[in-house]
Amino acid sequence: MSFERTVILPVAAEVAFDLVTDPARIRRWQSVACRVDLRLGGEFRYTMGPGHQATGTFTEIEPGRRLVFDWGWEGSDEVPPGATTVFLTLEPVDGGTALTLRHEGLGPQQAASHAEGWNHFLDRLSRYATTGHPVFDEWNACPEPENPLVSAEASLAALQFALDRLTEADSTHQTPCTEFTVADLVDHLAKNLTLIGVALGLDLTDRPALQPEPRIASLAQPVLEAFYGHGLTGELTLGSTSLPASVVAGILNLELLVHGWDFAQATAQDFPVDPGLAAYVLGLAHEVIGAPQRASGSFGPPTTIAESADSMDRLLAFTGRFPAPAGQLSHA
């Protein structure tokens, strides 16, 4: 069986092609994270939502006209990598470009679930192509994470949404981390992601000249992919310290989610986080943050907060922050 749908995008075919092949643009409507090697035989890996990774290989590429790739899901027995094929065709029409997506090789049950998914993402693509502004994807809310890597992907989705809305003028704004401006905090986050990447055996290149969102995304994607390959058992050497991999995963969650809130707070943004995700990361924080971490200055003492406070505010208080509405900056 197959799924097919056509949407009209109010952009030229060349722009439409970029929307479906450029990682920075794909992240605005389709994926949390993505790796794209756009050449014949090149591979892609899309985190379509927390815990859901699609992979495949490009088999036909005609810029501005056509894109064909095989498609499957990591860890799936029903639709494993290479099991199905996706065809994208682009045709100029009055007012823009007709993009047709056809997904072939699906069984009846998989055809129904993929139709739901493709309709969701094609609607998001149409909205983004029309407005130029991304909208946070409610499918990334992740109220019940299965494990710390899934919660890290959901945390990354929230962080990247905040980073994408930063402007050059925001770079000097003070963040809730009193020693960091927004620009400083981007550098800090990039450094810590690189350290986690080194612990996972990666040789990452930080590119400070990039805008904050693509800079952090280009580091976070390989870190998460490598973490999936390593798993949550065993030890990792973070800097000069050997730690359980599960603890390093907890650190990664805090880096992504709490600093995401820091960026949003410093720039008067809303920060869309599901209470279930925040509660899960709070549980990880209790495994990561102890007296030595507070004594070193990595985290301040926990701040007082009502027991009835929501889970995100309780997480922030546990890290030493003072939760406050966006734009009302308080310093830990």
Coordinates of C-alpha atoms in Angstrom, one line a residue:
M1 CA 0.0 0.0 0.0
S2 CA 1.0 3.6 -0.4
F3 CA 0.2 7.1 0.9
E4 CA 0.1 10.1 -1.4
R5 CA -0.7 13.8 -0.8
T6 CA 0.0 17.0 -2.6
V7 CA 0.3 20.4 -0.9
I8 CA 0.8 23.8 -2.5
L9 CA 3.7 25.8 -1.1
P10 CA 3.7 29.5 -1.8
V11 CA 7.4 29.5 -2.7
A12 CA 9.5 28.8 -5.7
A13 CA 10.5 25.1 -6.4
E14 CA 14.1 25.8 -5.4
V15 CA 13.0 27.1 -2.1
A16 CA 10.6 24.2 -1.6
F17 CA 13.5 21.8 -2.3
D18 CA 15.6 23.5 0.4
L19 CA 12.7 23.2 2.8
V20 CA 12.8 19.4 2.5
T21 CA 16.6 18.9 2.3
D22 CA 18.3 21.6 4.4
P23 CA 18.6 20.4 8.1
A24 CA 18.1 23.9 9.6
R25 CA 14.8 24.2 7.7
I26 CA 13.7 20.5 8.3
R27 CA 14.1 21.1 12.0
R28 CA 11.5 23.9 11.8
W29 CA 8.6 21.7 10.6
Q30 CA 9.6 18.0 10.7
S31 CA 12.3 16.8 12.9
V32 CA 13.8 17.4 16.4
A33 CA 17.3 16.6 15.0
C34 CA 18.6 15.5 11.6
R35 CA 21.7 14.4 9.8
V36 CA 21.6 14.8 6.0
D37 CA 24.2 13.8 3.5
L38 CA 22.5 15.0 0.3
R39 CA 24.2 13.0 -2.4
L40 CA 23.4 9.8 -4.3
G41 CA 24.0 7.0 -1.8
G42 CA 24.1 9.5 1.1
E43 CA 22.3 8.8 4.3
F44 CA 19.9 10.7 6.5
R45 CA 18.8 10.2 10.1
Y46 CA 15.7 12.1 11.3
T47 CA 14.5 12.2 14.9
M48 CA 10.9 12.6 13.9
G49 CA 9.9 12.9 17.6
P50 CA 11.5 11.9 20.9
G51 CA 12.4 8.3 20.7
H52 CA 11.5 7.9 17.0
Q53 CA 14.4 7.8 14.5
A54 CA 13.9 7.4 10.7
T55 CA 16.8 6.5 8.5
G56 CA 17.4 6.0 4.8
T57 CA 19.5 6.6 1.7
F58 CA 19.0 9.0 -1.1
T59 CA 18.6 7.2 -4.5
E60 CA 17.5 10.1 -6.8
I61 CA 18.2 13.8 -6.5
E62 CA 17.1 16.4 -8.9
P63 CA 17.4 19.8 -7.2
G64 CA 14.1 21.7 -7.4
R65 CA 12.3 18.8 -9.1
R66 CA 12.6 15.4 -7.4
L67 CA 13.9 13.5 -4.4
V68 CA 13.7 9.8 -3.8
F69 CA 14.9 7.9 -0.7
D70 CA 14.4 4.6 1.1
W71 CA 12.8 4.9 4.5
G72 CA 12.6 2.9 7.7
W73 CA 12.7 3.2 11.5
E74 CA 15.5 2.2 13.8
G75 CA 14.6 -0.8 15.9
S76 CA 11.4 -1.5 13.9
D77 CA 10.5 -5.0 12.8
E78 CA 7.5 -3.8 10.8
V79 CA 9.2 -1.0 8.8
P80 CA 13.0 -1.5 9.2
P81 CA 15.5 0.8 7.5
G82 CA 15.4 0.3 3.7
A83 CA 11.9 -1.4 3.7
T84 CA 9.9 1.4 2.0
T85 CA 10.5 4.2 -0.5
V86 CA 9.5 7.9 -0.4
F87 CA 9.1 10.0 -3.6
L88 CA 9.0 13.8 -3.4
T89 CA 8.1 15.6 -6.6
L90 CA 8.0 19.4 -7.1
E91 CA 6.1 21.1 -9.9
P92 CA 5.7 24.9 -10.4
V93 CA 2.1 26.1 -10.2
D94 CA 0.4 29.4 -10.1
G95 CA 1.2 30.9 -6.7
G96 CA 4.1 28.5 -5.8
T97 CA 5.0 24.9 -6.0
A98 CA 3.0 21.7 -5.8
L99 CA 4.9 19.2 -3.6
T100 CA 3.7 15.6 -3.9
L101 CA 4.8 13.1 -1.3
R102 CA 4.2 9.4 -2.1
H103 CA 5.3 6.7 0.3
E104 CA 5.3 3.2 -1.1
G105 CA 5.8 -0.3 0.3
L106 CA 3.7 0.1 3.5
G107 CA 1.4 -2.6 4.9
P108 CA -2.2 -1.7 5.7
Q109 CA -1.6 -0.9 9.4
Q110 CA 1.6 1.0 8.7
A111 CA -0.1 2.9 5.8
A112 CA -2.6 4.2 8.3
S113 CA -0.1 5.3 10.9
H114 CA 2.2 6.8 8.3
A115 CA -0.7 8.7 6.8
E116 CA -1.4 10.3 10.2
G117 CA 2.3 11.2 10.5
W118 CA 2.7 12.6 7.0
N119 CA -0.5 14.6 7.2
H120 CA 0.8 16.1 10.4
F121 CA 4.1 17.1 9.0
L122 CA 2.9 18.2 5.6
D123 CA 0.4 20.5 7.4
R124 CA 3.4 21.9 9.4
L125 CA 5.4 22.3 6.2
S126 CA 2.6 24.3 4.6
R127 CA 2.2 26.5 7.6
Y128 CA 6.0 27.2 7.8
A129 CA 6.3 27.8 4.1
T130 CA 3.4 30.3 4.3
T131 CA 4.4 32.2 7.4
G132 CA 8.1 31.7 7.7
H133 CA 7.7 31.1 11.4
P134 CA 8.0 27.7 13.1
V135 CA 5.4 26.6 15.6
F136 CA 6.4 24.2 18.4
D137 CA 5.3 20.7 17.6
E138 CA 3.0 19.3 20.3
W139 CA 4.2 15.8 19.3
N140 CA 7.5 16.6 21.0
A141 CA 5.9 17.3 24.3
C142 CA 6.8 13.8 25.6
P143 CA 4.8 13.6 28.9
E144 CA 6.0 10.1 29.7
P145 CA 9.7 9.6 28.5
E146 CA 10.7 6.0 28.2
N147 CA 14.3 6.7 29.2
P148 CA 16.8 9.6 29.6
L149 CA 17.7 9.7 25.9
V150 CA 14.1 10.2 24.9
S151 CA 13.7 12.9 27.5
A152 CA 16.9 14.5 26.1
E153 CA 15.4 14.6 22.6
A154 CA 12.3 16.3 24.0
S155 CA 14.4 18.7 25.9
L156 CA 16.4 19.5 22.8
A157 CA 13.2 20.3 20.9
A158 CA 12.2 22.9 23.5
L159 CA 15.8 24.3 23.6
Q160 CA 16.0 24.6 19.9
F161 CA 12.7 26.4 19.7
A162 CA 14.0 29.0 22.1
L163 CA 17.4 29.3 20.3
D164 CA 15.7 29.7 16.9
R165 CA 14.0 32.9 18.2
L166 CA 17.1 34.6 19.4
T167 CA 18.2 37.7 17.7
E168 CA 21.6 39.4 17.5
A169 CA 20.4 42.0 20.0
D170 CA 19.7 39.3 22.5
S171 CA 23.4 38.2 22.7
T172 CA 24.2 40.7 25.5
H173 CA 21.1 40.0 27.6
Q174 CA 21.8 38.7 31.1
T175 CA 20.6 35.1 31.7
P176 CA 19.5 33.6 35.1
C177 CA 23.1 32.3 35.3
T178 CA 24.7 35.4 36.7
E179 CA 28.0 34.8 35.1
F180 CA 26.6 34.3 31.6
T181 CA 25.0 36.6 29.0
V182 CA 23.1 34.9 26.2
A183 CA 26.2 34.7 24.0
D184 CA 28.2 33.4 26.9
L185 CA 25.6 30.7 27.7
V186 CA 25.6 29.5 24.0
D187 CA 29.4 29.1 24.3
H188 CA 29.0 27.3 27.6
L189 CA 26.4 24.9 26.2
A190 CA 28.5 24.2 23.1
K191 CA 31.5 23.4 25.3
N192 CA 29.6 21.0 27.5
L193 CA 28.0 19.2 24.5
T194 CA 31.5 18.9 23.0
L195 CA 32.7 17.4 26.3
I196 CA 29.9 14.8 26.3
G197 CA 30.7 14.1 22.7
V198 CA 34.3 13.4 23.5
A199 CA 33.2 11.0 26.3
L200 CA 31.2 9.2 23.7
G201 CA 34.2 8.9 21.4
L202 CA 33.2 11.7 19.0
D203 CA 35.5 14.3 17.4
L204 CA 33.2 17.2 17.2
T205 CA 33.9 20.6 15.7
D206 CA 32.2 23.5 17.3
R207 CA 31.5 26.3 14.8
P208 CA 31.0 29.6 16.8
A209 CA 30.4 31.6 13.6
L210 CA 27.0 29.8 13.2
Q211 CA 23.8 31.2 14.6
P212 CA 22.9 29.7 18.0
E213 CA 20.3 27.3 16.9
P214 CA 22.3 25.6 14.0
R215 CA 25.5 25.8 16.2
I216 CA 23.9 23.8 19.1
A217 CA 21.9 21.6 16.8
S218 CA 25.0 20.5 14.9
L219 CA 26.6 19.3 18.2
A220 CA 23.5 17.9 19.9
Q221 CA 22.5 15.6 17.0
P222 CA 25.7 13.6 16.9
V223 CA 25.9 13.5 20.7
L224 CA 22.4 12.0 20.9
E225 CA 23.0 9.6 18.0
A226 CA 26.2 8.4 19.7
F227 CA 24.5 8.0 23.0
Y228 CA 21.9 5.7 21.4
G229 CA 24.8 3.7 20.1
H230 CA 26.5 3.5 23.4
G231 CA 23.4 3.0 25.6
L232 CA 22.9 3.9 29.2
T233 CA 25.0 1.2 30.8
G234 CA 28.7 1.3 31.6
E235 CA 30.9 4.2 32.4
L236 CA 31.9 7.4 30.5
T237 CA 34.8 9.7 31.2
L238 CA 33.5 13.2 31.3
G239 CA 36.6 15.5 31.6
S240 CA 38.7 13.7 34.1
T241 CA 35.9 12.0 36.0
S242 CA 34.5 8.5 35.3
L243 CA 30.7 8.5 35.6
P244 CA 27.9 6.0 34.9
A245 CA 26.5 6.6 31.4
S246 CA 23.0 7.1 33.0
V247 CA 24.4 10.0 35.1
V248 CA 26.0 11.6 32.0
A249 CA 22.6 11.3 30.3
G250 CA 21.1 13.1 33.2
I251 CA 23.6 15.9 32.8
L252 CA 22.8 16.2 29.2
N253 CA 19.1 16.6 30.0
L254 CA 19.8 19.4 32.4
E255 CA 22.1 21.1 29.9
L256 CA 19.3 21.1 27.3
L257 CA 16.2 21.7 29.3
V258 CA 17.3 24.1 32.1
H259 CA 19.5 26.2 29.8
G260 CA 16.6 26.2 27.3
W261 CA 14.6 27.9 30.1
D262 CA 17.5 30.2 30.7
F263 CA 17.5 31.4 27.1
A264 CA 13.7 31.8 27.1
Q265 CA 13.8 33.7 30.4
A266 CA 16.5 36.1 29.3
T267 CA 14.6 37.0 26.1
A268 CA 11.0 37.1 27.3
Q269 CA 9.9 33.9 25.5
D270 CA 7.4 31.3 26.5
F271 CA 9.0 27.9 27.1
P272 CA 6.7 25.1 26.1
V273 CA 7.5 22.1 28.4
D274 CA 5.1 19.4 29.3
P275 CA 4.8 18.9 33.1
G276 CA 5.6 15.2 32.7
L277 CA 8.8 15.9 30.9
A278 CA 9.9 18.4 33.6
A279 CA 9.0 15.9 36.3
Y280 CA 11.1 13.2 34.7
V281 CA 14.1 15.5 34.3
L282 CA 13.7 16.6 37.9
G283 CA 14.1 13.0 38.9
L284 CA 17.3 12.8 36.8
A285 CA 18.5 16.0 38.5
H286 CA 18.3 14.4 41.9
E287 CA 20.8 11.7 40.6
V288 CA 23.1 14.4 39.2
I289 CA 23.2 17.3 41.7
G290 CA 24.6 16.6 45.1
A291 CA 26.6 18.5 47.6
P292 CA 29.9 18.3 45.6
Q293 CA 28.2 19.8 42.5
R294 CA 26.8 22.7 44.6
A295 CA 30.1 23.2 46.4
S296 CA 31.9 23.5 43.1
G297 CA 29.6 26.3 41.9
S298 CA 28.0 24.3 39.1
F299 CA 24.7 24.7 40.9
G300 CA 23.6 27.0 43.6
P301 CA 21.7 25.9 46.7
P302 CA 18.1 24.9 46.0
T303 CA 15.7 27.8 46.3
T304 CA 12.5 27.6 48.4
I305 CA 9.3 26.9 46.4
A306 CA 5.8 25.8 47.3
E307 CA 5.2 22.1 47.2
S308 CA 2.2 22.9 44.9
A309 CA 4.4 24.5 42.3
D310 CA 4.5 22.9 38.9
S311 CA 7.2 20.4 38.0
M312 CA 9.2 22.8 35.8
D313 CA 9.4 25.4 38.6
R314 CA 10.4 22.7 41.0
L315 CA 13.1 21.6 38.6
L316 CA 14.4 25.2 38.3
A317 CA 14.3 25.7 42.1
F318 CA 16.3 22.4 42.6
T319 CA 19.0 23.8 40.3
G320 CA 19.2 27.0 42.3
R321 CA 17.1 29.2 40.1
F322 CA 14.2 31.5 41.0
P323 CA 11.3 30.6 38.7
A324 CA 9.6 33.6 37.3
P325 CA 7.4 34.6 34.3
A326 CA 9.2 35.1 31.1
G327 CA 11.0 38.5 31.1
Q328 CA 11.0 38.9 34.8
L329 CA 14.6 37.9 35.3
S330 CA 15.8 36.8 38.7
H331 CA 19.3 35.5 39.4
A332 CA 20.3 32.4 41.2

